[in-house]
mmCIF file with all atom_site columns, C-alpha atoms in Angstrom:
data_model
loop_
_atom_site.group_PDB
_atom_site.id
_atom_site.type_symbol
_atom_site.label_atom_id
_atom_site.label_alt_id
_atom_site.label_comp_id
_atom_site.label_asym_id
_atom_site.label_entity_id
_atom_site.label_seq_id
_atom_site.pdbx_PDB_ins_code
_atom_site.Cartn_x
_atom_site.Cartn_y
_atom_site.Cartn_z
_atom_site.occupancy
_atom_site.B_iso_or_equiv
_atom_site.pdbx_formal_charge
_atom_site.auth_seq_id
_atom_site.auth_comp_id
_atom_site.auth_asym_id
_atom_site.auth_atom_id
_atom_site.pdbx_PDB_model_num
ATOM 1  C CA . MET A 1 1  ? -11.376 -18.767 -57.492 1.00 0.00 ? 1  MET A CA 1
ATOM 2  C CA . TYR A 1 2  ? -9.435  -18.632 -53.873 1.00 0.00 ? 2  TYR A CA 1
ATOM 3  C CA . GLY A 1 3  ? -12.545 -18.240 -51.795 1.00 0.00 ? 3  GLY A CA 1
ATOM 4  C CA . ASP A 1 4  ? -13.408 -15.176 -49.374 1.00 0.00 ? 4  ASP A CA 1
ATOM 5  C CA . ILE A 1 5  ? -10.014 -13.409 -51.141 1.00 0.00 ? 5  ILE A CA 1
ATOM 6  C CA . ARG A 1 6  ? -10.424 -9.819  -52.003 1.00 0.00 ? 6  ARG A CA 1
ATOM 7  C CA . PRO A 1 7  ? -10.341 -9.115  -55.867 1.00 0.00 ? 7  PRO A CA 1
ATOM 8  C CA . ASP A 1 8  ? -7.229  -7.243  -55.771 1.00 0.00 ? 8  ASP A CA 1
ATOM 9  C CA . MET A 1 9  ? -5.663  -10.157 -53.992 1.00 0.00 ? 9  MET A CA 1
ATOM 10 C CA . GLU A 1 10 ? -7.075  -12.489 -56.310 1.00 0.00 ? 10 GLU A CA 1
ATOM 11 C CA . ALA A 1 11 ? -5.399  -10.851 -59.089 1.00 0.00 ? 11 ALA A CA 1
ATOM 12 C CA . GLN A 1 12 ? -2.151  -10.407 -57.102 1.00 0.00 ? 12 GLN A CA 1
ATOM 13 C CA . MET A 1 13 ? -2.036  -14.360 -56.748 1.00 0.00 ? 13 MET A CA 1
ATOM 14 C CA . GLN A 1 14 ? -2.993  -15.194 -60.645 1.00 0.00 ? 14 GLN A CA 1
ATOM 15 C CA . SER A 1 15 ? 0.103   -12.453 -61.350 1.00 0.00 ? 15 SER A CA 1
ATOM 16 C CA . TRP A 1 16 ? 2.334   -14.601 -58.946 1.00 0.00 ? 16 TRP A CA 1
ATOM 17 C CA . GLU A 1 17 ? 1.305   -18.090 -60.352 1.00 0.00 ? 17 GLU A CA 1
ATOM 18 C CA . SER A 1 18 ? 1.803   -16.627 -64.176 1.00 0.00 ? 18 SER A CA 1
ATOM 19 C CA . ARG A 1 19 ? 5.377   -15.606 -62.995 1.00 0.00 ? 19 ARG A CA 1
ATOM 20 C CA . HIS A 1 20 ? 5.924   -19.080 -61.127 1.00 0.00 ? 20 HIS A CA 1
ATOM 21 C CA . ALA A 1 21 ? 4.958   -20.846 -64.391 1.00 0.00 ? 21 ALA A CA 1
ATOM 22 C CA . LYS A 1 22 ? 7.421   -18.931 -66.419 1.00 0.00 ? 22 LYS A CA 1
ATOM 23 C CA . VAL A 1 23 ? 10.208  -19.510 -64.271 1.00 0.00 ? 23 VAL A CA 1
ATOM 24 C CA . ARG A 1 24 ? 9.434   -23.629 -64.062 1.00 0.00 ? 24 ARG A CA 1
ATOM 25 C CA . GLU A 1 25 ? 8.962   -23.443 -68.026 1.00 0.00 ? 25 GLU A CA 1
ATOM 26 C CA . GLN A 1 26 ? 12.380  -22.065 -68.939 1.00 0.00 ? 26 GLN A CA 1
ATOM 27 C CA . ALA A 1 27 ? 13.793  -24.250 -66.036 1.00 0.00 ? 27 ALA A CA 1
ATOM 28 C CA . SER A 1 28 ? 12.533  -27.472 -67.566 1.00 0.00 ? 28 SER A CA 1
ATOM 29 C CA . GLN A 1 29 ? 13.483  -26.119 -71.082 1.00 0.00 ? 29 GLN A CA 1
ATOM 30 C CA . ALA A 1 30 ? 17.230  -25.887 -69.544 1.00 0.00 ? 30 ALA A CA 1
ATOM 31 C CA . LEU A 1 31 ? 17.043  -29.469 -68.067 1.00 0.00 ? 31 LEU A CA 1
ATOM 32 C CA . VAL A 1 32 ? 15.649  -30.746 -72.006 1.00 0.00 ? 32 VAL A CA 1
ATOM 33 C CA . MET A 1 33 ? 18.683  -28.877 -73.347 1.00 0.00 ? 33 MET A CA 1
ATOM 34 C CA . ALA A 1 34 ? 20.850  -30.345 -70.648 1.00 0.00 ? 34 ALA A CA 1
ATOM 35 C CA . ALA A 1 35 ? 19.822  -33.730 -71.557 1.00 0.00 ? 35 ALA A CA 1
ATOM 36 C CA . ARG A 1 36 ? 20.474  -33.285 -75.502 1.00 0.00 ? 36 ARG A CA 1
ATOM 37 C CA . GLY A 1 37 ? 23.816  -32.375 -74.726 1.00 0.00 ? 37 GLY A CA 1
ATOM 38 C CA . LYS A 1 38 ? 23.085  -28.812 -75.219 1.00 0.00 ? 38 LYS A CA 1
ATOM 39 C CA . LYS A 1 39 ? 25.181  -27.743 -72.629 1.00 0.00 ? 39 LYS A CA 1
ATOM 40 C CA . ASP A 1 40 ? 25.869  -23.875 -73.431 1.00 0.00 ? 40 ASP A CA 1
ATOM 41 C CA . ALA A 1 41 ? 22.500  -23.598 -74.267 1.00 0.00 ? 41 ALA A CA 1
ATOM 42 C CA . ALA A 1 42 ? 21.514  -24.941 -71.131 1.00 0.00 ? 42 ALA A CA 1
ATOM 43 C CA . PHE A 1 43 ? 23.478  -22.810 -69.271 1.00 0.00 ? 43 PHE A CA 1
ATOM 44 C CA . GLU A 1 44 ? 22.235  -19.702 -70.700 1.00 0.00 ? 44 GLU A CA 1
ATOM 45 C CA . GLN A 1 45 ? 18.495  -20.949 -70.542 1.00 0.00 ? 45 GLN A CA 1
ATOM 46 C CA . SER A 1 46 ? 19.146  -21.779 -66.559 1.00 0.00 ? 46 SER A CA 1
ATOM 47 C CA . MET A 1 47 ? 20.742  -18.177 -66.174 1.00 0.00 ? 47 MET A CA 1
ATOM 48 C CA . ARG A 1 48 ? 17.532  -16.582 -67.387 1.00 0.00 ? 48 ARG A CA 1
ATOM 49 C CA . ALA A 1 49 ? 15.205  -19.056 -65.466 1.00 0.00 ? 49 ALA A CA 1
ATOM 50 C CA . GLU A 1 50 ? 17.144  -17.928 -62.406 1.00 0.00 ? 50 GLU A CA 1
ATOM 51 C CA . LYS A 1 51 ? 17.025  -13.967 -63.144 1.00 0.00 ? 51 LYS A CA 1
ATOM 52 C CA . SER A 1 52 ? 13.258  -14.433 -63.844 1.00 0.00 ? 52 SER A CA 1
ATOM 53 C CA . ALA A 1 53 ? 12.934  -16.058 -60.426 1.00 0.00 ? 53 ALA A CA 1
ATOM 54 C CA . MET A 1 54 ? 14.882  -13.470 -58.649 1.00 0.00 ? 54 MET A CA 1
ATOM 55 C CA . GLN A 1 55 ? 12.723  -10.749 -60.605 1.00 0.00 ? 55 GLN A CA 1
ATOM 56 C CA . ALA A 1 56 ? 9.705   -12.234 -59.639 1.00 0.00 ? 56 ALA A CA 1
ATOM 57 C CA . LYS A 1 57 ? 11.013  -12.974 -55.844 1.00 0.00 ? 57 LYS A CA 1
ATOM 58 C CA . LEU A 1 58 ? 10.478  -16.461 -56.031 1.00 0.00 ? 58 LEU A CA 1
ATOM 59 C CA . THR A 1 59 ? 13.783  -17.582 -54.956 1.00 0.00 ? 59 THR A CA 1
ATOM 60 C CA . GLY A 1 60 ? 16.707  -15.918 -52.927 1.00 0.00 ? 60 GLY A CA 1
ATOM 61 C CA . LYS A 1 61 ? 20.026  -15.621 -54.570 1.00 0.00 ? 61 LYS A CA 1
ATOM 62 C CA . LEU A 1 62 ? 21.309  -19.470 -55.518 1.00 0.00 ? 62 LEU A CA 1
ATOM 63 C CA . GLY A 1 63 ? 25.039  -18.602 -54.387 1.00 0.00 ? 63 GLY A CA 1
ATOM 64 C CA . ILE A 1 64 ? 26.196  -17.935 -58.138 1.00 0.00 ? 64 ILE A CA 1
ATOM 65 C CA . ASP A 1 65 ? 29.175  -15.448 -58.756 1.00 0.00 ? 65 ASP A CA 1
ATOM 66 C CA . TRP A 1 66 ? 27.865  -13.380 -61.806 1.00 0.00 ? 66 TRP A CA 1
ATOM 67 C CA . LYS A 1 67 ? 31.323  -12.000 -62.441 1.00 0.00 ? 67 LYS A CA 1
ATOM 68 C CA . ARG A 1 68 ? 32.466  -15.415 -64.091 1.00 0.00 ? 68 ARG A CA 1
ATOM 69 C CA . ARG A 1 69 ? 30.947  -18.380 -65.681 1.00 0.00 ? 69 ARG A CA 1
ATOM 70 C CA . PRO A 1 70 ? 29.583  -20.696 -63.439 1.00 0.00 ? 70 PRO A CA 1
ATOM 71 C CA . THR A 1 71 ? 30.896  -24.248 -62.975 1.00 0.00 ? 71 THR A CA 1
ATOM 72 C CA . ALA A 1 72 ? 28.755  -27.586 -64.314 1.00 0.00 ? 72 ALA A CA 1
ATOM 73 C CA . PRO A 1 73 ? 27.928  -28.093 -60.611 1.00 0.00 ? 73 PRO A CA 1
ATOM 74 C CA . GLU A 1 74 ? 26.602  -24.601 -59.892 1.00 0.00 ? 74 GLU A CA 1
ATOM 75 C CA . CYS A 1 75 ? 24.659  -24.590 -63.036 1.00 0.00 ? 75 CYS A CA 1
ATOM 76 C CA . ARG A 1 76 ? 23.084  -28.572 -61.866 1.00 0.00 ? 76 ARG A CA 1
ATOM 77 C CA . LYS A 1 77 ? 22.133  -26.320 -58.712 1.00 0.00 ? 77 LYS A CA 1
ATOM 78 C CA . VAL A 1 78 ? 20.147  -23.589 -60.098 1.00 0.00 ? 78 VAL A CA 1
ATOM 79 C CA . ILE A 1 79 ? 18.299  -25.729 -62.225 1.00 0.00 ? 79 ILE A CA 1
ATOM 80 C CA . GLY A 1 80 ? 17.629  -28.266 -59.449 1.00 0.00 ? 80 GLY A CA 1
ATOM 81 C CA . ALA A 1 81 ? 16.544  -25.459 -57.513 1.00 0.00 ? 81 ALA A CA 1
ATOM 82 C CA . LEU A 1 82 ? 14.279  -24.110 -59.316 1.00 0.00 ? 82 LEU A CA 1
ATOM 83 C CA . VAL A 1 83 ? 12.408  -27.265 -60.839 1.00 0.00 ? 83 VAL A CA 1
ATOM 84 C CA . ALA A 1 84 ? 12.051  -27.917 -56.955 1.00 0.00 ? 84 ALA A CA 1
ATOM 85 C CA . LEU A 1 85 ? 9.978   -24.598 -56.650 1.00 0.00 ? 85 LEU A CA 1
ATOM 86 C CA . PRO A 1 86 ? 6.335   -25.499 -55.223 1.00 0.00 ? 86 PRO A CA 1
ATOM 87 C CA . VAL A 1 87 ? 3.576   -25.661 -57.342 1.00 0.00 ? 87 VAL A CA 1
ATOM 88 C CA . PRO A 1 88 ? 0.827   -23.255 -56.344 1.00 0.00 ? 88 PRO A CA 1
#
């Protein structure tokens, strides 16, 4: 599938791609919720997407202070950054 890559490297790539797909799916769900006016649900979904991205080591910290509820511009920043992740 990936040319002359060792089988263990190919498995790592497939694992990375599946984690990446999960994050993109969560981010797109957050956008849909926001578009439908479900701001609280969109906020929660965007936070889940950011946490998944951090766990998968796909993105760095996006500047959210976890001790307080992020503002709407911060939520848009998170969603935008997650949706903008490159497609492998």
